[in-house]
Coordinates of C-alpha atoms in Angstrom, one line a residue:
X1 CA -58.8 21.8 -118.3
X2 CA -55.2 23.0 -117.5
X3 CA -56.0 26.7 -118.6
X4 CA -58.8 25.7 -115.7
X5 CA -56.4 25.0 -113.5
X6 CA -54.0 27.7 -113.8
X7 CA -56.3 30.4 -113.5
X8 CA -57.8 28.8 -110.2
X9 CA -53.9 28.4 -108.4
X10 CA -54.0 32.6 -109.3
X11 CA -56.8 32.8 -107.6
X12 CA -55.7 30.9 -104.5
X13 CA -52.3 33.1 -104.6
X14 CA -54.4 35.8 -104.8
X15 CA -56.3 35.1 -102.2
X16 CA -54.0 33.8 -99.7
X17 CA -51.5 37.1 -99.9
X18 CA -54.7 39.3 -99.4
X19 CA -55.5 37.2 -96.1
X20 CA -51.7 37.5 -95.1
X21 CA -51.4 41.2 -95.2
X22 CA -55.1 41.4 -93.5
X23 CA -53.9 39.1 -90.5
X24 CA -50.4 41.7 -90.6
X25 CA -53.0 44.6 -90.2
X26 CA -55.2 42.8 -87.9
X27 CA -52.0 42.2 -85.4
X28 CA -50.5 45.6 -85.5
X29 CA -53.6 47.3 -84.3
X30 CA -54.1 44.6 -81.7
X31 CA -50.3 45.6 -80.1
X32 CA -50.9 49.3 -80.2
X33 CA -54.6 49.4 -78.8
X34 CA -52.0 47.2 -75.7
X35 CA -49.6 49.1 -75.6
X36 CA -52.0 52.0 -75.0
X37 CA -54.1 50.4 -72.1
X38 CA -51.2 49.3 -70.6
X39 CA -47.9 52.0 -69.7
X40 CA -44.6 50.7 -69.2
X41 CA -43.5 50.7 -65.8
X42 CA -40.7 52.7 -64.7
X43 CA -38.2 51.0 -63.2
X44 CA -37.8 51.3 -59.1
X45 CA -34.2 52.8 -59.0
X46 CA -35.4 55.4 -61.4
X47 CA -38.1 56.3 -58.4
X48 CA -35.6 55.9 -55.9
X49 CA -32.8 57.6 -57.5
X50 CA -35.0 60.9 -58.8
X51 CA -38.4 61.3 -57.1
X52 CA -38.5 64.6 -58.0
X53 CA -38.8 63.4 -61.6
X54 CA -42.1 61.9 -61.1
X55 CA -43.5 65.3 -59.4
X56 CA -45.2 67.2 -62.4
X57 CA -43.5 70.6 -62.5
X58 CA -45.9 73.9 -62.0
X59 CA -44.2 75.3 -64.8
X60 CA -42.6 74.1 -67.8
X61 CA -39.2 75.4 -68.5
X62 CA -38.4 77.0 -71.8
X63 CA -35.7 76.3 -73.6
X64 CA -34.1 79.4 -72.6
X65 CA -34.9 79.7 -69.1
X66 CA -31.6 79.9 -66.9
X67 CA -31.4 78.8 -63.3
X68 CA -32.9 80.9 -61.0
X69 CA -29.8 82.4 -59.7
X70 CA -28.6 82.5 -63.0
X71 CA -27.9 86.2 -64.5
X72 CA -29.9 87.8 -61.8
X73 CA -28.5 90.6 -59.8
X74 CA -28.1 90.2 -56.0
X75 CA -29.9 93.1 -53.9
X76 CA -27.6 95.3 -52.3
X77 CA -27.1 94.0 -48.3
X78 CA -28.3 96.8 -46.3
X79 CA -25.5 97.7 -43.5
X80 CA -26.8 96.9 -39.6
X81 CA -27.5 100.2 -38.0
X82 CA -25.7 100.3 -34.9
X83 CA -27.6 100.1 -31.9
X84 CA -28.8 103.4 -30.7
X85 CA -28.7 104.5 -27.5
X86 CA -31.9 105.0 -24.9
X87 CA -31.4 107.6 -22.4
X88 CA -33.8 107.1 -19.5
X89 CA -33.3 110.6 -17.9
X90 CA -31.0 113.5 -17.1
X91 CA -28.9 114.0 -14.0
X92 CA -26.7 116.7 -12.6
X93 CA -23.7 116.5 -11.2
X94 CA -23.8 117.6 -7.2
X95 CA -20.0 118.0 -6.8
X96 CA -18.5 121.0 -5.7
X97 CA -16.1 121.2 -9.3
X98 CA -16.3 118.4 -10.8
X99 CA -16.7 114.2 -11.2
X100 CA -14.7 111.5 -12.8
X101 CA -16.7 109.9 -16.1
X102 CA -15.4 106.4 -15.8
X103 CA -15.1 103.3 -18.0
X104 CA -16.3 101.0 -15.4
X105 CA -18.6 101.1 -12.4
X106 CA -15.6 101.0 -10.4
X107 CA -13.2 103.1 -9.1
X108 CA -10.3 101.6 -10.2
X109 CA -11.5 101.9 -13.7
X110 CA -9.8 104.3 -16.3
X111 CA -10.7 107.7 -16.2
X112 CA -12.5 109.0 -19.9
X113 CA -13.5 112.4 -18.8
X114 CA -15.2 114.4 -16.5
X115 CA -18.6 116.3 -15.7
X116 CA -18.3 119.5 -13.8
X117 CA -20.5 120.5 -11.1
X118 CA -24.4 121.8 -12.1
X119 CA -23.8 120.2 -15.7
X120 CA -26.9 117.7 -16.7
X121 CA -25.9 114.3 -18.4
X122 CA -28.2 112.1 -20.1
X123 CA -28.3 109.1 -18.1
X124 CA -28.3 105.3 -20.3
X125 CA -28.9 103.1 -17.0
X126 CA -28.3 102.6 -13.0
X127 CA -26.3 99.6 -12.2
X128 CA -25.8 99.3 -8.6
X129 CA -24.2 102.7 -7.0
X130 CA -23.1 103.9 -10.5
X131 CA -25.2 105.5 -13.4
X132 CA -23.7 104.9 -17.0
X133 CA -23.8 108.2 -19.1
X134 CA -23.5 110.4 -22.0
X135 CA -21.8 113.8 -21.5
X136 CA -19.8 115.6 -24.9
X137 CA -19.9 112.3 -26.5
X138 CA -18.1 110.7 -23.4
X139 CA -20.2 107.5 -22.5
X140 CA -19.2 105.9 -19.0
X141 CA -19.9 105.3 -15.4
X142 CA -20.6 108.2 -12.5
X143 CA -21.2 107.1 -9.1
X144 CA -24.6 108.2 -8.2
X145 CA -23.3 110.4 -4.9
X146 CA -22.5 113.1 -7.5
X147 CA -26.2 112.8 -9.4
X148 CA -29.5 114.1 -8.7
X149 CA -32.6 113.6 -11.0
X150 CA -33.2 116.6 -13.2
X151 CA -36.7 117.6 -12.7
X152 CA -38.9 120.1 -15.0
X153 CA -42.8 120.5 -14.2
X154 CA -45.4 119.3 -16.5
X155 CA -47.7 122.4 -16.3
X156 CA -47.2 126.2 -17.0
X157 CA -44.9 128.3 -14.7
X158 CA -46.8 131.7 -14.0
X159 CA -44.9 134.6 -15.2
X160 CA -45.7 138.5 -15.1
X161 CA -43.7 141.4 -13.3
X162 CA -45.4 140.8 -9.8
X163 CA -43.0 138.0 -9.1
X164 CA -39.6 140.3 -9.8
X165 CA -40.7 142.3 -6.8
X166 CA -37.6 144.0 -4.8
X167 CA -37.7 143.4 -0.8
X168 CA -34.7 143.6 1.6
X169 CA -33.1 145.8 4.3
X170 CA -32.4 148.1 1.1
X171 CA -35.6 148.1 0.0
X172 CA -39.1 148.3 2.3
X173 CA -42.6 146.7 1.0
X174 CA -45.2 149.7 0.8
X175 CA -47.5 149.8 3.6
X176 CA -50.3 149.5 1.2
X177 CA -48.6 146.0 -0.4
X178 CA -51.7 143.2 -0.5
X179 CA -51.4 139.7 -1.4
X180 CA -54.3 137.6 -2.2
X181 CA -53.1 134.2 -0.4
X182 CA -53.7 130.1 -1.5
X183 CA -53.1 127.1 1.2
X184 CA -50.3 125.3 0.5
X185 CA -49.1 122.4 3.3
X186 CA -49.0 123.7 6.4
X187 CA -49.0 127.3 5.2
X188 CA -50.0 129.7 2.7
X189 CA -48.3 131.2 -0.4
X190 CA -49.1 134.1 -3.0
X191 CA -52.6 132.1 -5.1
X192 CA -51.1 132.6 -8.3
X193 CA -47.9 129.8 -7.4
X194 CA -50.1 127.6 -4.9
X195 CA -50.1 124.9 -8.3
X196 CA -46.4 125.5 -8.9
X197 CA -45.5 125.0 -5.5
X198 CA -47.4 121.7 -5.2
X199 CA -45.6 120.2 -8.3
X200 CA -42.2 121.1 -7.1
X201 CA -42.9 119.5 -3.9
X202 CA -45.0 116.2 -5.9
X203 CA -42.2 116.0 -8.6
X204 CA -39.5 115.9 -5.3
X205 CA -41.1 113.2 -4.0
X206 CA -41.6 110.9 -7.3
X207 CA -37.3 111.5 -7.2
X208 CA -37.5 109.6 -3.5
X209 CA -37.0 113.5 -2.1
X210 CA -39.5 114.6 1.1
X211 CA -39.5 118.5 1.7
X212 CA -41.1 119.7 4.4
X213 CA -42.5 123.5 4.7
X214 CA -41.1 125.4 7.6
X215 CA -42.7 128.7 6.7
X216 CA -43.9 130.4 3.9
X217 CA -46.0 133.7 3.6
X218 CA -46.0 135.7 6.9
X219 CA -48.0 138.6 7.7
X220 CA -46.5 142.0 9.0
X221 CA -47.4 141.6 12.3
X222 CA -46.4 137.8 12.9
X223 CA -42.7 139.1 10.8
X224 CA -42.6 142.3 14.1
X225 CA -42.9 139.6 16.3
X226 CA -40.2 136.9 15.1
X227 CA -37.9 140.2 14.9
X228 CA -38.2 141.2 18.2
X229 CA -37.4 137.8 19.7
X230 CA -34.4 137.7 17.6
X231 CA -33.5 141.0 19.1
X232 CA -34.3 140.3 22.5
X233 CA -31.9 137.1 22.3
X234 CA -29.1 139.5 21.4
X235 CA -29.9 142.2 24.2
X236 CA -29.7 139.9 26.3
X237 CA -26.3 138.4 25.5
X238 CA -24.8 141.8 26.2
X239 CA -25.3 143.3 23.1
X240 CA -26.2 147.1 22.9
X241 CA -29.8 148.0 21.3
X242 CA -28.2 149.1 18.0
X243 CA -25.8 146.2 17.4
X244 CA -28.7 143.4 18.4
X245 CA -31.1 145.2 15.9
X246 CA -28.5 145.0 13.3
X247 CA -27.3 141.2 13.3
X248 CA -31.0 140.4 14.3
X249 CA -32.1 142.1 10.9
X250 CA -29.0 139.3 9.3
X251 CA -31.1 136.2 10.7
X252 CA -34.7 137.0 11.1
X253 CA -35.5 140.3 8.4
X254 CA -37.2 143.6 9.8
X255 CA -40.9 144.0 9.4
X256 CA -41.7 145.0 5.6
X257 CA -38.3 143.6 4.4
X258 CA -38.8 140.4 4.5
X259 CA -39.6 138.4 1.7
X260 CA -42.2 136.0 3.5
X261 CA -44.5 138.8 3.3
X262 CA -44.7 138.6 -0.4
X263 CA -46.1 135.0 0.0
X264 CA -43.4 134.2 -2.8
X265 CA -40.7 132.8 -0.6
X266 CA -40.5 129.0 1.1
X267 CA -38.6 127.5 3.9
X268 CA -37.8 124.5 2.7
X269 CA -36.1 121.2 4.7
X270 CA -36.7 118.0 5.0
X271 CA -37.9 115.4 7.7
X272 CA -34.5 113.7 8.3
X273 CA -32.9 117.2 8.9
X274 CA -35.0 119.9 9.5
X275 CA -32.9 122.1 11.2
X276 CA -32.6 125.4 9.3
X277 CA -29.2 125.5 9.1
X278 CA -26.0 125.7 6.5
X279 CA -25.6 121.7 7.1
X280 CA -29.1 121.3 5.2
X281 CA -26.6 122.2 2.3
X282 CA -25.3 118.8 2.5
X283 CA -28.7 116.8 1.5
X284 CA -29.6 115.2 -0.9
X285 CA -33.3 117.9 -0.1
X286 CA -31.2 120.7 -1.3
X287 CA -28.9 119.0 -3.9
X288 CA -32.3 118.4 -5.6
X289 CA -33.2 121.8 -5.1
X290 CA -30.1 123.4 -6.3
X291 CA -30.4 121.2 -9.7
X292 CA -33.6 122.0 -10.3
X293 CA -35.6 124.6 -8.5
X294 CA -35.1 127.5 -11.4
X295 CA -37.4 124.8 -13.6
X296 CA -40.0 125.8 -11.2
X297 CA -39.3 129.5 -11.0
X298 CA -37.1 129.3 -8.0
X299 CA -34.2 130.9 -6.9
X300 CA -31.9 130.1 -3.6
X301 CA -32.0 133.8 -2.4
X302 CA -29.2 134.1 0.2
X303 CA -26.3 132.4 -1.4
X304 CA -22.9 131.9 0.3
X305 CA -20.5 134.3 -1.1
X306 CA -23.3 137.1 -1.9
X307 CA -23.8 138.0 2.0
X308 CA -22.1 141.2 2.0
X309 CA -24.4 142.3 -0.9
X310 CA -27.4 140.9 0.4
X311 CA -27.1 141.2 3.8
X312 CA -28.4 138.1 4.9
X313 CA -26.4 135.2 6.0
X314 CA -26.2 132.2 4.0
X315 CA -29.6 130.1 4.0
X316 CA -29.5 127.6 1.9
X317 CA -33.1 126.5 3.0
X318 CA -34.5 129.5 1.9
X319 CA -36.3 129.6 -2.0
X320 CA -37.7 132.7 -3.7
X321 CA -40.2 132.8 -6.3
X322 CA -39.2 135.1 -9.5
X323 CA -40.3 133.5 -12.4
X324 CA -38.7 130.7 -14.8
X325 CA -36.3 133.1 -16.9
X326 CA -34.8 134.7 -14.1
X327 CA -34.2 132.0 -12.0
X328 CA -32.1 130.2 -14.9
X329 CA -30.4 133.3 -15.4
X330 CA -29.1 133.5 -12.0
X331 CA -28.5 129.5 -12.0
X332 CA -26.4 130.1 -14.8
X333 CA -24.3 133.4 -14.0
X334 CA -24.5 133.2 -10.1
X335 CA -26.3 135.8 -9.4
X336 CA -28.1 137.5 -6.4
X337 CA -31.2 139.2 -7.0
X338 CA -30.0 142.5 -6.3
X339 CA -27.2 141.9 -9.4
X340 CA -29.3 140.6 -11.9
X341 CA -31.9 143.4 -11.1
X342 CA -29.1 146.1 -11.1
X343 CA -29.9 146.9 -7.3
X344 CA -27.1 147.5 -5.5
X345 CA -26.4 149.7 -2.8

């Protein structure tokens, strides 16, 4: 009966630890299956303080990532070009030697340099009565008085040994000489430069300048007439019949020597002064001209200080046609046409 008894207290003992450590097991797995189905909270000044620590990153950082800025090599800064500068045009200087290239658009300004007469500057902008420009790497201010628009035309300038042709009191048109003839404002001019002659006159007149056409080609017998009224005018003031036929043939040229014949030379003035006269000399008509009527194939054929070789007074209004490379050649040397053709007396 004891023995009975103690084996039955084992088996409660027994027993008893086996439910213990089952309840132990039963617990634990109760508080993580919780702890799973419920996260800790994270405390609000954690949010507050770092929100971007709640923000799930697009990319994990390695242990040996660096900072972005971190051993990298900054690109090389690229130096700011310096502004270049637009020219809008050329101009050319209208004064007799020279004008001053200032700093300001002002007269009172400091003097930089200047541009001598017939040379072309690129011009920047106008502001008011001055033009800013570039000339030999001089940049500054040039009242516009001294500066007309260069002008070149946009089409062909006819070339070819028909417009080099020789006619003065030295040297007679054959009586055979024909011209086939074009209309051209009021008048009529060798075909082959009608075109020419109208851009001249069209690109004038896009620069603000207005020509007008006095005379252009003039037959043999309308040339006899115009020479004998210039005669006449002479005779009559006392002159003898030799000396009037001589300063006659200075003004208005001697059937067969005159230019207008040719249909290649134009009487140019303009509507606010269309006198034919050396004051035309003085506007802004002719300064235009003068800067820019070789571009067209032009040449001012009686020029001041070549009377004695050419025989002609001075006529400032009066243009000759001889073709783009001659006419800059005289522009630039000075020239008459008898000098650059090797023609004189």
């Amino acid at each position: 009966m004891k023995k009975h008894k103690k084996t039955s207290l084992k088996i409660f003992i027994r027993t008893t630890a086996f439910l213990s450590v089952l309840l132990i097991l039963l617990c634990a797995c109760d508080k993580q299956t919780t702890e799973s189905a419920t996260p800790e909270k994270t405390p609000s000044s954690t949010i507050s303080a770092t929100p971007s620590a709640l923000q799930t990153p697009t990319s994990k950082p390695t242990a040996t990532t660096e900072p972005e800025s971190a051993g990298m090599t900054e690109p090389e800064s690229t130096p700011t070009p310096e502004p270049s500068i637009s020219f809008i045009g050329k101009a050319v200087c209208t004064a007799n030697e020279f004008v001053n290239i200032r700093e300001q658009a002002s007269v009172d300004s400091q003097i930089l340099g200047t541009l001598p007469a017939d040379a072309a500057a690129d011009i920047i902008e106008y502001k008011d009565d001055w033009a800013q420009v570039s000339y030999n790497d001089i940049v500054g201010f040039v009242s516009t008085d001294y500066l007309i628009n260069q002008s070149a035309p946009d089409i062909a300038v006819p070339m070819g040994d028909w417009a080099k042709i020789m006619v003065s009191p030295a040297y007679y048109l054959p009586e055979s000489f024909e011209v086939t003839l074009a209309d051209f404002k009021d008048g009529q001019v060798d075909a082959r430069i009608a075109d020419i002659c109208n851009e001249m006159f069209s690109d004038a007149k896009d620069d603000g300048i207005e020509f007008k056409l006095v005379s252009a080609y003039r037959s043999k017998e309308l040339q006899s007439e115009l020479y004998q009224k210039m005669v006449d005018r002479y005779l009559n003031k006392g002159y003898s019949r030799d000396d009037a036929e001589t300063t006659a043939a200075t003004i208005t040229a001697r059937p067969n020597t005159s230019e207008h014949q040719t249909g290649l030379a134009l009487d140019i003035v303009s509507p606010s002064y269309s006198t034919m006269n050396k004051g035309f000399a003085t506007t802004d008509a002719f300064k235009w001209l003068n800067a820019n009527a070789h571009n067209y194939g032009f040449t001012l054929r009686y020029k001041e200080d070549k009377v004695s070789i050419t025989k002609v007074i001075y006529e400032p209004w009066h243009w000759r046609f001889v073709g783009v490379d001659a006419a800059a050649d005289m522009k630039q040397s000075g020239e008459c046409l008898e000098e650059y053709f090797d023609m004189l007396d």
